[in-house]
Each structure stands twice: as C-alpha cells, then as structure tokens.
Amino acid sequence: MARKQKRLGWVTTGVALGVTLAVIVTLGGRPQEQQPTATDNVAAGLPAPQRAPVTDGPVPQVPPAADPKPEWMRKLGPNEKPPQFVMFSFDGAASKAHWDRVLPLAQQVKAHVTGLLSGVYMLSDDQGGSYTGPGHDRGDSSIGFGGTRQDVSQRIGYLNDALAAGHEIGTHYMGHFCQGDEPSVGRWNTDQWNNELDQFFGVVDKAGKQGFKLDPTTIRGGRTPCLEGDWKAAIPAMKAHGLVYDTSQVSLGVTWPTVVDGVYEFPLPEVRVPALNKQAVMMDYNLWFALNRADEEPARAAEFTSVVVDTYRDVYRAAFNGNRAPLTIGNHFNEWAGGAFSAAVEQFMGEVCVQKETVCATYTEVIQWMQLQDPQVLAQLRSFPAARN
Ligand SMILES: [Zn+2]
C-alpha cells in the first residue's frame, strides 16, 4: 500500500503524517489486523491517519441514547469536527452542599455530569459492619461511612434528583484503600476486586429498597481510589460486573479514549499548569500538590482557584484547537484549600459548557456518540497527537 502524504483535514499539526494505518478490528473477540488502503480513506473523505490506534479487545456496547436526542448525538459528516466533549466527574459524589450548587449550575449551562459514588456512603455508620473490604477488617473504611440513617435517606433523595436531571452515577468503589492503607487496591487480585464490586452493587441494591432509583445496569464505569490499581487484575472484575469504562489512568496530554482489554479507558490528562510551569495530573488533589504540596492554606483559595481555572482553559483550548479529544475533569466534592478546587470546577463549568461546539456530557453519552461514528473515523481521531497545552 502506497504511503500518502496528506494533511489532516482540520487538525493542524507539525507531526509527520502519512504513516500507514493498521486498524485492529475484532471479530468474535479475536483481534485481527486490517489494512485499509489510502483509497479507502479518500473514499470516506478522510485523511490518512498516522499510526495504529490502541484498541484491544471487543468494543463494549451501551444502549443508544433515548429520544429526544440532543442535536450533537449523531454521526459526523465528512471532515466534520467532533464536538469538544468535557466530562466533569466527582469522586465520592455524596455531598449535599456540592450537589446543591452543581445541579442548578448544570441545568443552567445544559451540562450533564458524572458522580462516582463511594458505596460506603450509602451505609449508615451503624451499618458499617456489613462491609468488609478485601484484606481488611469488618467495618473498616478509609473514608468512613454515610453518617446517620437520616443522612443516608437524604442522600438517596439528592442522588435521585441528580439521576432525574440526566446525570450519571458510576462507582468510586467502597473503602477507598490507597497506598499505605494495606492491602491497598493496587495489591488486590481479581477476586478481591470482584468482592469489592459485589459489595458495591449489594449496597446499591439495598439502597434501592429504600427508594434509591439508581438502576444497577446504568452503573457503567468508575474511578479507582487514588487512581491506583493493577489493571490486569482489576479489568476482568470490571467486565464481570458489566462495567464498560474506567477513568483512572493517566495520559500525557488529552487523548481520545481507547479500548483496553475490552473496557473503554478515559484517561485523566497530565497537563502543564501555566502559572507554575509544572506538569500535573489534572485532578484536584494533584493540582493542590503541585501548588503547595497539599498544605491546607485556605487564605490562598482565590489564588489557587485562578491558577486551576487558567489551567482548565488552557488545556481546553489545546484540545478544542487540536485533536478534540474528550476532556476529563476529575474532582472530589471537597473543601480543600478553602474550597478552591470546587470553586474552580464550578467556575469552569459555568463558562465552558456554553462555548460553541462544546458539550458537557456524561461518560455514557460520549460512548453513545462514539458508537454512532464510523470505526475508521474513531481510529483516525485516536491517531492524532495528544493535545498538549
Ligand atoms: Zn477518591
């Protein structure tokens, strides 16, 4: 097959192009290599991508978007740019004060967000003994439990409001055992991940009997505690529990989600923090650590918010003007550094979701959109260089 030197349609990049494409397609779960010719690409109105996309294992499917669909939920036209997706996600997801601010804001700017629920917050403190984290003592949790029974029933209420408004709930697992809290999730084997997820789904089930309207089949992915985990051990357990995405790994710059071992991976980007001229994973705690080694300095809240919002803007611009890869913004519902990081996320949500060609969507919505695209278009998108700010 002839190499074709061709400019990428709408991506401006100085990277040498024209390397032959190898699309990995899956037939009956077994990967096979296909070599579409340059003429295939021309026929499809596509420029020739530059390297093989990372796609491995069968592509998981989610049900299509329900009607009425938003205008952007459709197949791209020839040479049309994808919308710039921004995915706001909140680990823990169990704070009334935060949902009380995020819900009206999201409604105002037509954003859908994803709450990654820590299942322990659906157990009242007196029910903590019903959870035994893999390798841990009964009733042990690094982040405590859900407070009083009243707290839990109030939580069911506001999480139901979030679901009714079109937001998504995924999992942040249960006991949040990070490195140092051994055996931490990074040491768990597949059986232990299965056990943790069994308990998470058990808690959701039990809360269902108390009125929690989260359909377990709509829990489609999650983020691991402290982004830790041995993926070879964790991914089989995710799949066994019907999860189709993970959003715990880190990419250098903003990249298109790939399918790794049959699960979509939506990475958190490592980016440049312009004010510090430092690289950091674009997540609240990591940004805090880059700012002042995560020291509690509430007096500097406004300064920190401004540094973080500027970082978000810069990274968004790089993606918008570059590969248009979905931008994952991960945060906890926290009051760290005087609430600086929550304020930054809320400010950015308010301004970015109303930008042209920009859609603030849930993980499932982005997967639904990807399912509507020609696989070769996705392969081409994945082949573009990461968006670096
Ligand atoms: Zn966490």
mmCIF file with all atom_site columns, N, CA and C in Angstrom, residues 106-149:
data_model
loop_
_atom_site.group_PDB
_atom_site.id
_atom_site.type_symbol
_atom_site.label_atom_id
_atom_site.label_alt_id
_atom_site.label_comp_id
_atom_site.label_asym_id
_atom_site.label_entity_id
_atom_site.label_seq_id
_atom_site.pdbx_PDB_ins_code
_atom_site.Cartn_x
_atom_site.Cartn_y
_atom_site.Cartn_z
_atom_site.occupancy
_atom_site.B_iso_or_equiv
_atom_site.pdbx_formal_charge
_atom_site.auth_seq_id
_atom_site.auth_comp_id
_atom_site.auth_asym_id
_atom_site.auth_atom_id
_atom_site.pdbx_PDB_model_num
ATOM 1   N N  . ALA A 1 106 ? -25.522 23.112 36.448 1.00 0.00 ? 106 ALA A N  1
ATOM 2   C CA . ALA A 1 106 ? -25.527 22.202 35.296 1.00 0.00 ? 106 ALA A CA 1
ATOM 3   C C  . ALA A 1 106 ? -26.788 22.422 34.458 1.00 0.00 ? 106 ALA A C  1
ATOM 4   N N  . GLN A 1 107 ? -27.891 22.631 35.123 1.00 0.00 ? 107 GLN A N  1
ATOM 5   C CA . GLN A 1 107 ? -29.142 22.847 34.392 1.00 0.00 ? 107 GLN A CA 1
ATOM 6   C C  . GLN A 1 107 ? -29.060 24.134 33.561 1.00 0.00 ? 107 GLN A C  1
ATOM 7   N N  . GLN A 1 108 ? -28.489 25.149 34.185 1.00 0.00 ? 108 GLN A N  1
ATOM 8   C CA . GLN A 1 108 ? -28.372 26.441 33.515 1.00 0.00 ? 108 GLN A CA 1
ATOM 9   C C  . GLN A 1 108 ? -27.498 26.387 32.264 1.00 0.00 ? 108 GLN A C  1
ATOM 10  N N  . VAL A 1 109 ? -26.416 25.610 32.322 1.00 0.00 ? 109 VAL A N  1
ATOM 11  C CA . VAL A 1 109 ? -25.487 25.574 31.177 1.00 0.00 ? 109 VAL A CA 1
ATOM 12  C C  . VAL A 1 109 ? -25.640 24.291 30.361 1.00 0.00 ? 109 VAL A C  1
ATOM 13  N N  . LYS A 1 110 ? -26.725 23.546 30.607 1.00 0.00 ? 110 LYS A N  1
ATOM 14  C CA . LYS A 1 110 ? -27.037 22.304 29.873 1.00 0.00 ? 110 LYS A CA 1
ATOM 15  C C  . LYS A 1 110 ? -25.889 21.299 29.949 1.00 0.00 ? 110 LYS A C  1
ATOM 16  N N  . ALA A 1 111 ? -25.390 21.107 31.146 1.00 0.00 ? 111 ALA A N  1
ATOM 17  C CA . ALA A 1 111 ? -24.317 20.132 31.343 1.00 0.00 ? 111 ALA A CA 1
ATOM 18  C C  . ALA A 1 111 ? -24.882 18.868 31.979 1.00 0.00 ? 111 ALA A C  1
ATOM 19  N N  . HIS A 1 112 ? -24.335 17.743 31.578 1.00 0.00 ? 112 HIS A N  1
ATOM 20  C CA . HIS A 1 112 ? -24.560 16.503 32.315 1.00 0.00 ? 112 HIS A CA 1
ATOM 21  C C  . HIS A 1 112 ? -23.219 16.103 32.929 1.00 0.00 ? 112 HIS A C  1
ATOM 22  N N  . VAL A 1 113 ? -23.238 15.693 34.170 1.00 0.00 ? 113 VAL A N  1
ATOM 23  C CA . VAL A 1 113 ? -22.002 15.337 34.865 1.00 0.00 ? 113 VAL A CA 1
ATOM 24  C C  . VAL A 1 113 ? -22.099 13.894 35.365 1.00 0.00 ? 113 VAL A C  1
ATOM 25  N N  . THR A 1 114 ? -20.992 13.397 35.870 1.00 0.00 ? 114 THR A N  1
ATOM 26  C CA . THR A 1 114 ? -20.956 12.029 36.375 1.00 0.00 ? 114 THR A CA 1
ATOM 27  C C  . THR A 1 114 ? -20.496 12.040 37.827 1.00 0.00 ? 114 THR A C  1
ATOM 28  N N  . GLY A 1 115 ? -21.293 11.476 38.697 1.00 0.00 ? 115 GLY A N  1
ATOM 29  C CA . GLY A 1 115 ? -20.903 11.298 40.096 1.00 0.00 ? 115 GLY A CA 1
ATOM 30  C C  . GLY A 1 115 ? -20.374 9.883  40.258 1.00 0.00 ? 115 GLY A C  1
ATOM 31  N N  . LEU A 1 116 ? -19.183 9.752  40.817 1.00 0.00 ? 116 LEU A N  1
ATOM 32  C CA . LEU A 1 116 ? -18.610 8.419  41.037 1.00 0.00 ? 116 LEU A CA 1
ATOM 33  C C  . LEU A 1 116 ? -18.757 8.120  42.522 1.00 0.00 ? 116 LEU A C  1
ATOM 34  N N  . LEU A 1 117 ? -19.739 7.312  42.798 1.00 0.00 ? 117 LEU A N  1
ATOM 35  C CA . LEU A 1 117 ? -20.222 7.124  44.164 1.00 0.00 ? 117 LEU A CA 1
ATOM 36  C C  . LEU A 1 117 ? -19.351 6.164  44.967 1.00 0.00 ? 117 LEU A C  1
ATOM 37  N N  . SER A 1 118 ? -18.959 6.596  46.165 1.00 0.00 ? 118 SER A N  1
ATOM 38  C CA . SER A 1 118 ? -18.329 5.684  47.120 1.00 0.00 ? 118 SER A CA 1
ATOM 39  C C  . SER A 1 118 ? -19.460 4.963  47.841 1.00 0.00 ? 118 SER A C  1
ATOM 40  N N  . GLY A 1 119 ? -19.525 3.657  47.616 1.00 0.00 ? 119 GLY A N  1
ATOM 41  C CA . GLY A 1 119 ? -20.661 2.885  48.139 1.00 0.00 ? 119 GLY A CA 1
ATOM 42  C C  . GLY A 1 119 ? -20.804 2.943  49.651 1.00 0.00 ? 119 GLY A C  1
ATOM 43  N N  . VAL A 1 120 ? -19.689 3.155  50.362 1.00 0.00 ? 120 VAL A N  1
ATOM 44  C CA . VAL A 1 120 ? -19.766 3.188  51.831 1.00 0.00 ? 120 VAL A CA 1
ATOM 45  C C  . VAL A 1 120 ? -20.673 4.322  52.321 1.00 0.00 ? 120 VAL A C  1
ATOM 46  N N  . TYR A 1 121 ? -20.842 5.359  51.495 1.00 0.00 ? 121 TYR A N  1
ATOM 47  C CA . TYR A 1 121 ? -21.692 6.479  51.910 1.00 0.00 ? 121 TYR A CA 1
ATOM 48  C C  . TYR A 1 121 ? -23.182 6.137  51.848 1.00 0.00 ? 121 TYR A C  1
ATOM 49  N N  . MET A 1 122 ? -23.502 4.974  51.283 1.00 0.00 ? 122 MET A N  1
ATOM 50  C CA . MET A 1 122 ? -24.897 4.545  51.283 1.00 0.00 ? 122 MET A CA 1
ATOM 51  C C  . MET A 1 122 ? -25.189 3.634  52.477 1.00 0.00 ? 122 MET A C  1
ATOM 52  N N  . LEU A 1 123 ? -24.176 3.418  53.319 1.00 0.00 ? 123 LEU A N  1
ATOM 53  C CA . LEU A 1 123 ? -24.360 2.660  54.562 1.00 0.00 ? 123 LEU A CA 1
ATOM 54  C C  . LEU A 1 123 ? -24.263 3.650  55.713 1.00 0.00 ? 123 LEU A C  1
ATOM 55  N N  . SER A 1 124 ? -25.220 3.617  56.616 1.00 0.00 ? 124 SER A N  1
ATOM 56  C CA . SER A 1 124 ? -25.102 4.485  57.796 1.00 0.00 ? 124 SER A CA 1
ATOM 57  C C  . SER A 1 124 ? -23.977 3.951  58.682 1.00 0.00 ? 124 SER A C  1
ATOM 58  N N  . ASP A 1 125 ? -23.485 4.807  59.566 1.00 0.00 ? 125 ASP A N  1
ATOM 59  C CA . ASP A 1 125 ? -22.353 4.406  60.415 1.00 0.00 ? 125 ASP A CA 1
ATOM 60  C C  . ASP A 1 125 ? -22.654 3.101  61.160 1.00 0.00 ? 125 ASP A C  1
ATOM 61  N N  . ASP A 1 126 ? -23.884 2.964  61.629 1.00 0.00 ? 126 ASP A N  1
ATOM 62  C CA . ASP A 1 126 ? -24.205 1.752  62.399 1.00 0.00 ? 126 ASP A CA 1
ATOM 63  C C  . ASP A 1 126 ? -24.327 0.514  61.500 1.00 0.00 ? 126 ASP A C  1
ATOM 64  N N  . GLN A 1 127 ? -24.292 0.719  60.187 1.00 0.00 ? 127 GLN A N  1
ATOM 65  C CA . GLN A 1 127 ? -24.334 -0.440 59.267 1.00 0.00 ? 127 GLN A CA 1
ATOM 66  C C  . GLN A 1 127 ? -22.951 -0.743 58.695 1.00 0.00 ? 127 GLN A C  1
ATOM 67  N N  . GLY A 1 128 ? -21.932 -0.004 59.169 1.00 0.00 ? 128 GLY A N  1
ATOM 68  C CA . GLY A 1 128 ? -20.577 -0.171 58.623 1.00 0.00 ? 128 GLY A CA 1
ATOM 69  C C  . GLY A 1 128 ? -20.069 -1.597 58.715 1.00 0.00 ? 128 GLY A C  1
ATOM 70  N N  . GLY A 1 129 ? -20.498 -2.311 59.736 1.00 0.00 ? 129 GLY A N  1
ATOM 71  C CA . GLY A 1 129 ? -20.041 -3.687 59.926 1.00 0.00 ? 129 GLY A CA 1
ATOM 72  C C  . GLY A 1 129 ? -20.505 -4.633 58.837 1.00 0.00 ? 129 GLY A C  1
ATOM 73  N N  . SER A 1 130 ? -21.421 -4.162 57.994 1.00 0.00 ? 130 SER A N  1
ATOM 74  C CA . SER A 1 130 ? -21.877 -5.044 56.901 1.00 0.00 ? 130 SER A CA 1
ATOM 75  C C  . SER A 1 130 ? -20.880 -5.022 55.739 1.00 0.00 ? 130 SER A C  1
ATOM 76  N N  . TYR A 1 131 ? -19.884 -4.146 55.824 1.00 0.00 ? 131 TYR A N  1
ATOM 77  C CA . TYR A 1 131 ? -18.869 -4.097 54.760 1.00 0.00 ? 131 TYR A CA 1
ATOM 78  C C  . TYR A 1 131 ? -17.541 -4.631 55.278 1.00 0.00 ? 131 TYR A C  1
ATOM 79  N N  . THR A 1 132 ? -16.944 -5.516 54.528 1.00 0.00 ? 132 THR A N  1
ATOM 80  C CA . THR A 1 132 ? -15.587 -5.974 54.831 1.00 0.00 ? 132 THR A CA 1
ATOM 81  C C  . THR A 1 132 ? -14.758 -5.796 53.568 1.00 0.00 ? 132 THR A C  1
ATOM 82  N N  . GLY A 1 133 ? -13.893 -4.790 53.566 1.00 0.00 ? 133 GLY A N  1
ATOM 83  C CA . GLY A 1 133 ? -13.033 -4.543 52.400 1.00 0.00 ? 133 GLY A CA 1
ATOM 84  C C  . GLY A 1 133 ? -12.070 -5.699 52.222 1.00 0.00 ? 133 GLY A C  1
ATOM 85  N N  . PRO A 1 134 ? -11.782 -6.057 50.978 1.00 0.00 ? 134 PRO A N  1
ATOM 86  C CA . PRO A 1 134 ? -10.878 -7.173 50.724 1.00 0.00 ? 134 PRO A CA 1
ATOM 87  C C  . PRO A 1 134 ? -9.546  -7.010 51.475 1.00 0.00 ? 134 PRO A C  1
ATOM 88  N N  . GLY A 1 135 ? -9.240  -7.976 52.324 1.00 0.00 ? 135 GLY A N  1
ATOM 89  C CA . GLY A 1 135 ? -7.991  -7.947 53.094 1.00 0.00 ? 135 GLY A CA 1
ATOM 90  C C  . GLY A 1 135 ? -8.084  -7.090 54.339 1.00 0.00 ? 135 GLY A C  1
ATOM 91  N N  . HIS A 1 136 ? -9.213  -6.460 54.588 1.00 0.00 ? 136 HIS A N  1
ATOM 92  C CA . HIS A 1 136 ? -9.363  -5.551 55.729 1.00 0.00 ? 136 HIS A CA 1
ATOM 93  C C  . HIS A 1 136 ? -10.320 -6.126 56.765 1.00 0.00 ? 136 HIS A C  1
ATOM 94  N N  . ASP A 1 137 ? -10.342 -5.448 57.908 1.00 0.00 ? 137 ASP A N  1
ATOM 95  C CA . ASP A 1 137 ? -11.251 -5.882 58.965 1.00 0.00 ? 137 ASP A CA 1
ATOM 96  C C  . ASP A 1 137 ? -12.676 -5.447 58.634 1.00 0.00 ? 137 ASP A C  1
ATOM 97  N N  . ARG A 1 138 ? -13.586 -6.210 59.178 1.00 0.00 ? 138 ARG A N  1
ATOM 98  C CA . ARG A 1 138 ? -15.002 -5.873 59.066 1.00 0.00 ? 138 ARG A CA 1
ATOM 99  C C  . ARG A 1 138 ? -15.244 -4.450 59.578 1.00 0.00 ? 138 ARG A C  1
ATOM 100 N N  . GLY A 1 139 ? -15.990 -3.643 58.850 1.00 0.00 ? 139 GLY A N  1
ATOM 101 C CA . GLY A 1 139 ? -16.331 -2.301 59.307 1.00 0.00 ? 139 GLY A CA 1
ATOM 102 C C  . GLY A 1 139 ? -15.228 -1.278 59.106 1.00 0.00 ? 139 GLY A C  1
ATOM 103 N N  . ASP A 1 140 ? -14.180 -1.688 58.370 1.00 0.00 ? 140 ASP A N  1
ATOM 104 C CA . ASP A 1 140 ? -13.041 -0.791 58.134 1.00 0.00 ? 140 ASP A CA 1
ATOM 105 C C  . ASP A 1 140 ? -13.284 -0.020 56.826 1.00 0.00 ? 140 ASP A C  1
ATOM 106 N N  . SER A 1 141 ? -13.094 1.318  56.855 1.00 0.00 ? 141 SER A N  1
ATOM 107 C CA . SER A 1 141 ? -13.188 2.125  55.637 1.00 0.00 ? 141 SER A CA 1
ATOM 108 C C  . SER A 1 141 ? -12.283 3.331  55.800 1.00 0.00 ? 141 SER A C  1
ATOM 109 N N  . SER A 1 142 ? -11.525 3.664  54.771 1.00 0.00 ? 142 SER A N  1
ATOM 110 C CA . SER A 1 142 ? -10.609 4.812  54.853 1.00 0.00 ? 142 SER A CA 1
ATOM 111 C C  . SER A 1 142 ? -11.337 6.134  54.838 1.00 0.00 ? 142 SER A C  1
ATOM 112 N N  . ILE A 1 143 ? -12.576 6.123  54.388 1.00 0.00 ? 143 ILE A N  1
ATOM 113 C CA . ILE A 1 143 ? -13.317 7.378  54.265 1.00 0.00 ? 143 ILE A CA 1
ATOM 114 C C  . ILE A 1 143 ? -14.577 7.373  55.115 1.00 0.00 ? 143 ILE A C  1
ATOM 115 N N  . GLY A 1 144 ? -14.627 6.454  56.099 1.00 0.00 ? 144 GLY A N  1
ATOM 116 C CA . GLY A 1 144 ? -15.781 6.411  56.988 1.00 0.00 ? 144 GLY A CA 1
ATOM 117 C C  . GLY A 1 144 ? -17.005 5.842  56.291 1.00 0.00 ? 144 GLY A C  1
ATOM 118 N N  . PHE A 1 145 ? -18.163 6.122  56.863 1.00 0.00 ? 145 PHE A N  1
ATOM 119 C CA . PHE A 1 145 ? -19.426 5.631  56.295 1.00 0.00 ? 145 PHE A CA 1
ATOM 120 C C  . PHE A 1 145 ? -20.367 6.815  56.115 1.00 0.00 ? 145 PHE A C  1
ATOM 121 N N  . GLY A 1 146 ? -21.644 6.516  55.935 1.00 0.00 ? 146 GLY A N  1
ATOM 122 C CA . GLY A 1 146 ? -22.586 7.534  55.469 1.00 0.00 ? 146 GLY A CA 1
ATOM 123 C C  . GLY A 1 146 ? -23.257 8.400  56.516 1.00 0.00 ? 146 GLY A C  1
ATOM 124 N N  . GLY A 1 147 ? -22.830 8.299  57.793 1.00 0.00 ? 147 GLY A N  1
ATOM 125 C CA . GLY A 1 147 ? -23.459 9.135  58.827 1.00 0.00 ? 147 GLY A CA 1
ATOM 126 C C  . GLY A 1 147 ? -24.675 8.440  59.415 1.00 0.00 ? 147 GLY A C  1
ATOM 127 N N  . THR A 1 148 ? -25.680 9.216  59.751 1.00 0.00 ? 148 THR A N  1
ATOM 128 C CA . THR A 1 148 ? -26.880 8.640  60.365 1.00 0.00 ? 148 THR A CA 1
ATOM 129 C C  . THR A 1 148 ? -27.779 8.038  59.286 1.00 0.00 ? 148 THR A C  1
ATOM 130 N N  . ARG A 1 149 ? -28.782 7.283  59.729 1.00 0.00 ? 149 ARG A N  1
ATOM 131 C CA . ARG A 1 149 ? -29.745 6.735  58.759 1.00 0.00 ? 149 ARG A CA 1
ATOM 132 C C  . ARG A 1 149 ? -30.471 7.852  58.023 1.00 0.00 ? 149 ARG A C  1
#
